Amino acid sequence: MSGINKVILVGHLGKDPEVRHLEGNVTVASFPLATSESYNKDGKRIEQTEWHNIVMWRGLADIAAKYLAKGKLVYIEGKLRTRSYEDKEGHKKYSTEIVAENFTLLGRKTDFEPASSSTNQNEETEEMPKPEIGGKYAVDDSENDLPF
Amino acid sequence: MSGINKVILVGHLGKDPEVRHLEGNVTVASFPLATSESYNKDGKRIEQTEWHNIVMWRGLADIAAKYLAKGKLVYIEGKLRTRSYEDKEGHKKYSTEIVAENFTLLGRKTDFEPASSSTNQNEETEEMPKPEIGGKYAVDDSENDLPF
Amino acid sequence: MSGINKVILVGHLGKDPEVRHLEGNVTVASFPLATSESYNKDGKRIEQTEWHNIVMWRGLADIAAKYLAKGKLVYIEGKLRTRSYEDKEGHKKYSTEIVAENFTLLGRKTDFEPASSSTNQNEETEEMPKPEIGGKYAVDDSENDLPF
Amino acid sequence: MSGINKVILVGHLGKDPEVRHLEGNVTVASFPLATSESYNKDGKRIEQTEWHNIVMWRGLADIAAKYLAKGKLVYIEGKLRTRSYEDKEGHKKYSTEIVAENFTLLGRKTDFEPASSSTNQNEETEEMPKPEIGGKYAVDDSENDLPF
DNA sequence: TTTT
DNA sequence: TTTT
């Protein structure tokens, strides 16, 4: 109860989204996102880049697979989730991810062409409408916390 | 294109939600929300309260009618919208509202009983589940900006 | 007490910042910001633009005067404030503004040259460092709500 | 360049803040924060709690040491930072933390008494003013990314 | 009044 | 591994 868990990021994709299809026709897309900030330290300009693991599920993953690609600038809203797992040597590890809830493409017009990287090229591209420049993409996951 | 318009508020309702039913079975709920902040000025503690006009549509309005009431503490996410209209004397006026997209009840447990104020009392109360303490309420308005 | 009043916007300036200097060497900058979103209605693509009145004070206003200009894409964080005033005919009016707390320039590289519009051209430009692309600009207004 | 890295949390402290004093009179406070959400799955109410590692520096850490304690409800704004380190066995590990930039106490009035847990009890308590209920605590870290 |  |  009583909780807000919200992340807002604007950054560039470090790689094309990696798309996997799970049982039950569930799509998952994931990619690293860089958010950089710069500041002065001792008179020198320092740029610090933070890398975030972004995960998108179902419909949002499908859209990500079509429109997002390495280098694109994107606004992402989501929530933090930390998973624990064991690596191959059996050591417990933690991974913190941002589970995206919606995203908006930002940046120049040429960024708004459908992505054509090896990861997400496919024949259905023509059936997909052009992404609205700056359009917000969100998908109802039927996980709405409604009281009925 | 290229736009983010997001408001995040935590505050108390100044009144019970006012609920109206428009043609097409559309519900609208609206209420004032106070967000206060305090700061020191010239050694004196100043408390400044800002009032916001909150509007909720459709399913979210229905939920608001059940669970929100004067005095409750609530987290609200939404977007800004400024409407212009003419008052009775024909003068053009502007009103800026926050169109809520979701909300979460905060505060003590006793705040989470269904509201029973004159505004939102009705027979269906018993059919409504208890609100989850801190549960997030959001409703898909079928306005998702999906490209298909 | 108990309040959060936060606005997050990404949009384009509709005009150059209008800069005023008040008594006490206080600078105020203000400008309209457009946030647009598009959605489908009845099979047609609708674009809806919302206009926001942005106000920046003191040091932040000085920076805005240098680096912001009509057309630029900017991320802004701030809070809502509604002022009431009387217009020339003596009618009470309300104006809701976003008092900015910090901003970050977004967009293409060419957007990061110092602004040279009529509003903010001045001789001091060369003394100003180049804005960091995507650098965050914030100024401590000595209004921190610290308990001491 | 071009980056926004923002986290907004509302949750309860899982423990009293752990306060450390580094060389140079630098204070660091850290504590776990729980944000819970509940949703329906297969007709059953599921409550899912996410734990976040919160870190506060310098002046903000000092304030946290005074006013925050296990169980308190707090609104926190900050940014994500992932550190890598080697554990005692020499295995590389990652830890994602939220570096807080400001916080606001939420909840009932009785929550706003100075904390008196073992962690943060000390003689200076009387010199500290009462925290404003819902007061926002922020401290300028002299890390402002100003271009001058 | 912005932008695409 | 992004971007400027």
mmCIF file of N, CA and C in Angstrom, chain D residues 36-105:
data_model
loop_
_atom_site.group_PDB
_atom_site.id
_atom_site.type_symbol
_atom_site.label_atom_id
_atom_site.label_comp_id
_atom_site.label_asym_id
_atom_site.label_seq_id
_atom_site.Cartn_x
_atom_site.Cartn_y
_atom_site.Cartn_z
ATOM 1 N N SER D 36 5.082 0.085 -2.022
ATOM 2 C CA SER D 36 4.243 -1.090 -2.272
ATOM 3 C C SER D 36 3.118 -0.735 -3.223
ATOM 4 N N GLU D 37 2.777 -1.675 -4.051
ATOM 5 C CA GLU D 37 1.578 -1.495 -4.870
ATOM 6 C C GLU D 37 0.796 -2.789 -4.823
ATOM 7 N N SER D 38 -0.483 -2.683 -5.011
ATOM 8 C CA SER D 38 -1.294 -3.897 -4.975
ATOM 9 C C SER D 38 -2.121 -3.978 -6.249
ATOM 10 N N TYR D 39 -2.352 -5.174 -6.697
ATOM 11 C CA TYR D 39 -3.142 -5.370 -7.915
ATOM 12 C C TYR D 39 -3.832 -6.718 -7.826
ATOM 13 N N ASN D 40 -4.797 -6.891 -8.696
ATOM 14 C CA ASN D 40 -5.527 -8.155 -8.716
ATOM 15 C C ASN D 40 -4.922 -9.108 -9.726
ATOM 16 N N LYS D 41 -4.705 -10.332 -9.296
ATOM 17 C CA LYS D 41 -4.242 -11.360 -10.237
ATOM 18 C C LYS D 41 -5.072 -12.616 -9.992
ATOM 19 N N ASP D 42 -5.763 -13.067 -11.034
ATOM 20 C CA ASP D 42 -6.604 -14.256 -10.905
ATOM 21 C C ASP D 42 -7.556 -14.121 -9.727
ATOM 22 N N GLY D 43 -8.102 -12.931 -9.594
ATOM 23 C CA GLY D 43 -9.098 -12.735 -8.549
ATOM 24 C C GLY D 43 -8.540 -12.561 -7.150
ATOM 25 N N LYS D 44 -7.238 -12.683 -7.032
ATOM 26 C CA LYS D 44 -6.636 -12.490 -5.706
ATOM 27 C C LYS D 44 -5.878 -11.171 -5.629
ATOM 28 N N ARG D 45 -5.916 -10.594 -4.462
ATOM 29 C CA ARG D 45 -5.223 -9.329 -4.257
ATOM 30 C C ARG D 45 -3.757 -9.608 -3.952
ATOM 31 N N ILE D 46 -2.910 -9.090 -4.805
ATOM 32 C CA ILE D 46 -1.477 -9.281 -4.603
ATOM 33 C C ILE D 46 -0.859 -7.950 -4.173
ATOM 34 N N GLU D 47 -0.053 -8.000 -3.131
ATOM 35 C CA GLU D 47 0.690 -6.801 -2.781
ATOM 36 C C GLU D 47 2.161 -7.035 -3.046
ATOM 37 N N GLN D 48 2.733 -6.126 -3.802
ATOM 38 C CA GLN D 48 4.124 -6.272 -4.191
ATOM 39 C C GLN D 48 4.919 -5.092 -3.645
ATOM 40 N N THR D 49 5.951 -5.406 -2.921
ATOM 41 C CA THR D 49 6.771 -4.353 -2.329
ATOM 42 C C THR D 49 8.120 -4.292 -3.011
ATOM 43 N N GLU D 50 8.496 -3.094 -3.357
ATOM 44 C CA GLU D 50 9.792 -2.873 -3.973
ATOM 45 C C GLU D 50 10.667 -2.135 -2.967
ATOM 46 N N TRP D 51 11.901 -2.582 -2.830
ATOM 47 C CA TRP D 51 12.816 -1.915 -1.893
ATOM 48 C C TRP D 51 13.842 -1.098 -2.645
ATOM 49 N N HIS D 52 14.065 0.117 -2.173
ATOM 50 C CA HIS D 52 15.008 1.024 -2.824
ATOM 51 C C HIS D 52 16.110 1.426 -1.845
ATOM 52 N N ASN D 53 17.327 1.492 -2.340
ATOM 53 C CA ASN D 53 18.443 1.969 -1.522
ATOM 54 C C ASN D 53 18.576 3.479 -1.677
ATOM 55 N N ILE D 54 18.256 4.191 -0.617
ATOM 56 C CA ILE D 54 18.308 5.654 -0.675
ATOM 57 C C ILE D 54 19.617 6.145 -0.067
ATOM 58 N N VAL D 55 20.230 7.098 -0.731
ATOM 59 C CA VAL D 55 21.459 7.703 -0.215
ATOM 60 C C VAL D 55 21.281 9.214 -0.184
ATOM 61 N N MET D 56 21.677 9.827 0.918
ATOM 62 C CA MET D 56 21.635 11.293 1.024
ATOM 63 C C MET D 56 23.012 11.794 1.434
ATOM 64 N N TRP D 57 23.414 12.916 0.889
ATOM 65 C CA TRP D 57 24.743 13.463 1.132
ATOM 66 C C TRP D 57 24.686 14.788 1.873
ATOM 67 N N ARG D 58 25.759 15.043 2.602
ATOM 68 C CA ARG D 58 25.994 16.359 3.221
ATOM 69 C C ARG D 58 24.802 16.891 4.023
ATOM 70 N N GLY D 59 24.409 18.105 3.740
ATOM 71 C CA GLY D 59 23.371 18.736 4.546
ATOM 72 C C GLY D 59 22.071 17.948 4.558
ATOM 73 N N LEU D 60 21.747 17.367 3.435
ATOM 74 C CA LEU D 60 20.518 16.588 3.374
ATOM 75 C C LEU D 60 20.618 15.367 4.282
ATOM 76 N N ALA D 61 21.819 14.797 4.351
ATOM 77 C CA ALA D 61 22.035 13.647 5.240
ATOM 78 C C ALA D 61 21.861 14.053 6.693
ATOM 79 N N ASP D 62 22.333 15.243 7.033
ATOM 80 C CA ASP D 62 22.187 15.734 8.405
ATOM 81 C C ASP D 62 20.720 15.874 8.781
ATOM 82 N N ILE D 63 19.947 16.419 7.854
ATOM 83 C CA ILE D 63 18.518 16.591 8.122
ATOM 84 C C ILE D 63 17.829 15.232 8.221
ATOM 85 N N ALA D 64 18.219 14.326 7.333
ATOM 86 C CA ALA D 64 17.631 12.987 7.368
ATOM 87 C C ALA D 64 17.895 12.323 8.712
ATOM 88 N N ALA D 65 19.121 12.507 9.214
ATOM 89 C CA ALA D 65 19.495 11.877 10.490
ATOM 90 C C ALA D 65 18.595 12.363 11.618
ATOM 91 N N LYS D 66 18.151 13.602 11.506
ATOM 92 C CA LYS D 66 17.321 14.175 12.567
ATOM 93 C C LYS D 66 15.860 13.761 12.454
ATOM 94 N N TYR D 67 15.349 13.789 11.245
ATOM 95 C CA TYR D 67 13.903 13.712 11.095
ATOM 96 C C TYR D 67 13.353 12.418 10.531
ATOM 97 N N LEU D 68 14.209 11.630 9.909
ATOM 98 C CA LEU D 68 13.689 10.392 9.322
ATOM 99 C C LEU D 68 13.945 9.223 10.259
ATOM 100 N N ALA D 69 13.036 8.297 10.262
ATOM 101 C CA ALA D 69 13.215 7.096 11.089
ATOM 102 C C ALA D 69 12.364 5.975 10.503
ATOM 103 N N LYS D 70 12.701 4.792 10.902
ATOM 104 C CA LYS D 70 11.984 3.589 10.481
ATOM 105 C C LYS D 70 10.474 3.794 10.549
ATOM 106 N N GLY D 71 9.810 3.474 9.463
ATOM 107 C CA GLY D 71 8.356 3.536 9.460
ATOM 108 C C GLY D 71 7.764 4.823 8.920
ATOM 109 N N LYS D 72 8.551 5.880 8.866
ATOM 110 C CA LYS D 72 7.999 7.165 8.413
ATOM 111 C C LYS D 72 7.669 7.124 6.917
ATOM 112 N N LEU D 73 6.646 7.888 6.581
ATOM 113 C CA LEU D 73 6.228 8.003 5.187
ATOM 114 C C LEU D 73 6.864 9.247 4.596
ATOM 115 N N VAL D 74 7.519 9.096 3.465
ATOM 116 C CA VAL D 74 8.266 10.219 2.926
ATOM 117 C C VAL D 74 8.188 10.265 1.395
ATOM 118 N N TYR D 75 8.156 11.465 0.878
ATOM 119 C CA TYR D 75 8.254 11.711 -0.572
ATOM 120 C C TYR D 75 9.704 12.044 -0.863
ATOM 121 N N ILE D 76 10.305 11.353 -1.821
ATOM 122 C CA ILE D 76 11.713 11.574 -2.153
ATOM 123 C C ILE D 76 11.897 11.802 -3.651
ATOM 124 N N GLU D 77 12.661 12.837 -3.975
ATOM 125 C CA GLU D 77 13.079 13.047 -5.353
ATOM 126 C C GLU D 77 14.580 12.847 -5.451
ATOM 127 N N GLY D 78 15.022 12.185 -6.492
ATOM 128 C CA GLY D 78 16.458 11.985 -6.642
ATOM 129 C C GLY D 78 16.797 11.459 -8.012
ATOM 130 N N LYS D 79 17.974 10.881 -8.108
ATOM 131 C CA LYS D 79 18.383 10.314 -9.388
ATOM 132 C C LYS D 79 19.003 8.944 -9.189
ATOM 133 N N LEU D 80 18.982 8.164 -10.233
ATOM 134 C CA LEU D 80 19.525 6.807 -10.182
ATOM 135 C C LEU D 80 21.032 6.825 -10.373
ATOM 136 N N ARG D 81 21.702 5.992 -9.616
ATOM 137 C CA ARG D 81 23.133 5.809 -9.799
ATOM 138 C C ARG D 81 23.476 4.350 -9.536
ATOM 139 N N THR D 82 24.143 3.729 -10.481
ATOM 140 C CA THR D 82 24.545 2.335 -10.299
ATOM 141 C C THR D 82 26.043 2.271 -10.074
ATOM 142 N N ARG D 83 26.428 1.695 -8.959
ATOM 143 C CA ARG D 83 27.842 1.531 -8.630
ATOM 144 C C ARG D 83 28.234 0.079 -8.832
ATOM 145 N N SER D 84 29.474 -0.136 -9.204
ATOM 146 C CA SER D 84 29.966 -1.509 -9.229
ATOM 147 C C SER D 84 31.036 -1.640 -8.157
ATOM 148 N N TYR D 85 31.113 -2.799 -7.592
ATOM 149 C CA TYR D 85 32.111 -3.018 -6.538
ATOM 150 C C TYR D 85 32.400 -4.518 -6.489
ATOM 151 N N GLU D 86 33.420 -4.882 -5.742
ATOM 152 C CA GLU D 86 33.717 -6.304 -5.572
ATOM 153 C C GLU D 86 33.365 -6.714 -4.156
ATOM 154 N N ASP D 87 32.676 -7.817 -4.030
ATOM 155 C CA ASP D 87 32.357 -8.269 -2.676
ATOM 156 C C ASP D 87 33.589 -8.952 -2.078
ATOM 157 N N LYS D 88 33.407 -9.457 -0.863
ATOM 158 C CA LYS D 88 34.588 -9.994 -0.132
ATOM 159 C C LYS D 88 35.266 -11.124 -0.893
ATOM 160 N N GLU D 89 34.449 -11.871 -1.651
ATOM 161 C CA GLU D 89 35.045 -12.981 -2.409
ATOM 162 C C GLU D 89 35.598 -12.519 -3.760
ATOM 163 N N GLY D 90 35.571 -11.222 -3.982
ATOM 164 C CA GLY D 90 36.144 -10.725 -5.225
ATOM 165 C C GLY D 90 35.217 -10.805 -6.437
ATOM 166 N N HIS D 91 33.933 -11.026 -6.179
ATOM 167 C CA HIS D 91 32.988 -11.070 -7.296
ATOM 168 C C HIS D 91 32.445 -9.676 -7.584
ATOM 169 N N LYS D 92 32.380 -9.356 -8.849
ATOM 170 C CA LYS D 92 31.872 -8.037 -9.226
ATOM 171 C C LYS D 92 30.365 -7.981 -8.990
ATOM 172 N N LYS D 93 29.948 -6.930 -8.348
ATOM 173 C CA LYS D 93 28.529 -6.761 -8.051
ATOM 174 C C LYS D 93 28.097 -5.345 -8.459
ATOM 175 N N TYR D 94 26.814 -5.208 -8.678
ATOM 176 C CA TYR D 94 26.269 -3.900 -8.994
ATOM 177 C C TYR D 94 25.235 -3.518 -7.948
ATOM 178 N N SER D 95 25.216 -2.265 -7.629
ATOM 179 C CA SER D 95 24.205 -1.779 -6.694
ATOM 180 C C SER D 95 23.609 -0.494 -7.259
ATOM 181 N N THR D 96 22.306 -0.493 -7.395
ATOM 182 C CA THR D 96 21.630 0.709 -7.881
ATOM 183 C C THR D 96 21.017 1.452 -6.712
ATOM 184 N N GLU D 97 21.350 2.713 -6.610
ATOM 185 C CA GLU D 97 20.863 3.530 -5.500
ATOM 186 C C GLU D 97 20.108 4.745 -6.036
ATOM 187 N N ILE D 98 19.287 5.297 -5.177
ATOM 188 C CA ILE D 98 18.655 6.578 -5.494
ATOM 189 C C ILE D 98 19.370 7.642 -4.661
ATOM 190 N N VAL D 99 20.069 8.518 -5.339
ATOM 191 C CA VAL D 99 20.727 9.628 -4.652
ATOM 192 C C VAL D 99 19.683 10.736 -4.511
ATOM 193 N N ALA D 100 19.239 10.952 -3.285
ATOM 194 C CA ALA D 100 18.139 11.879 -3.049
ATOM 195 C C ALA D 100 18.579 13.326 -3.226
ATOM 196 N N GLU D 101 17.684 14.124 -3.785
ATOM 197 C CA GLU D 101 17.956 15.554 -3.946
ATOM 198 C C GLU D 101 17.100 16.394 -2.997
ATOM 199 N N ASN D 102 15.956 15.894 -2.653
ATOM 200 C CA ASN D 102 15.141 16.551 -1.642
ATOM 201 C C ASN D 102 14.088 15.568 -1.150
ATOM 202 N N PHE D 103 13.514 15.864 -0.008
ATOM 203 C CA PHE D 103 12.442 15.000 0.499
ATOM 204 C C PHE D 103 11.428 15.811 1.275
ATOM 205 N N THR D 104 10.246 15.270 1.390
ATOM 206 C CA THR D 104 9.156 15.890 2.135
ATOM 207 C C THR D 104 8.496 14.832 3.000
ATOM 208 N N LEU D 105 8.367 15.140 4.275
ATOM 209 C CA LEU D 105 7.679 14.204 5.167
ATOM 210 C C LEU D 105 6.185 14.220 4.884
#
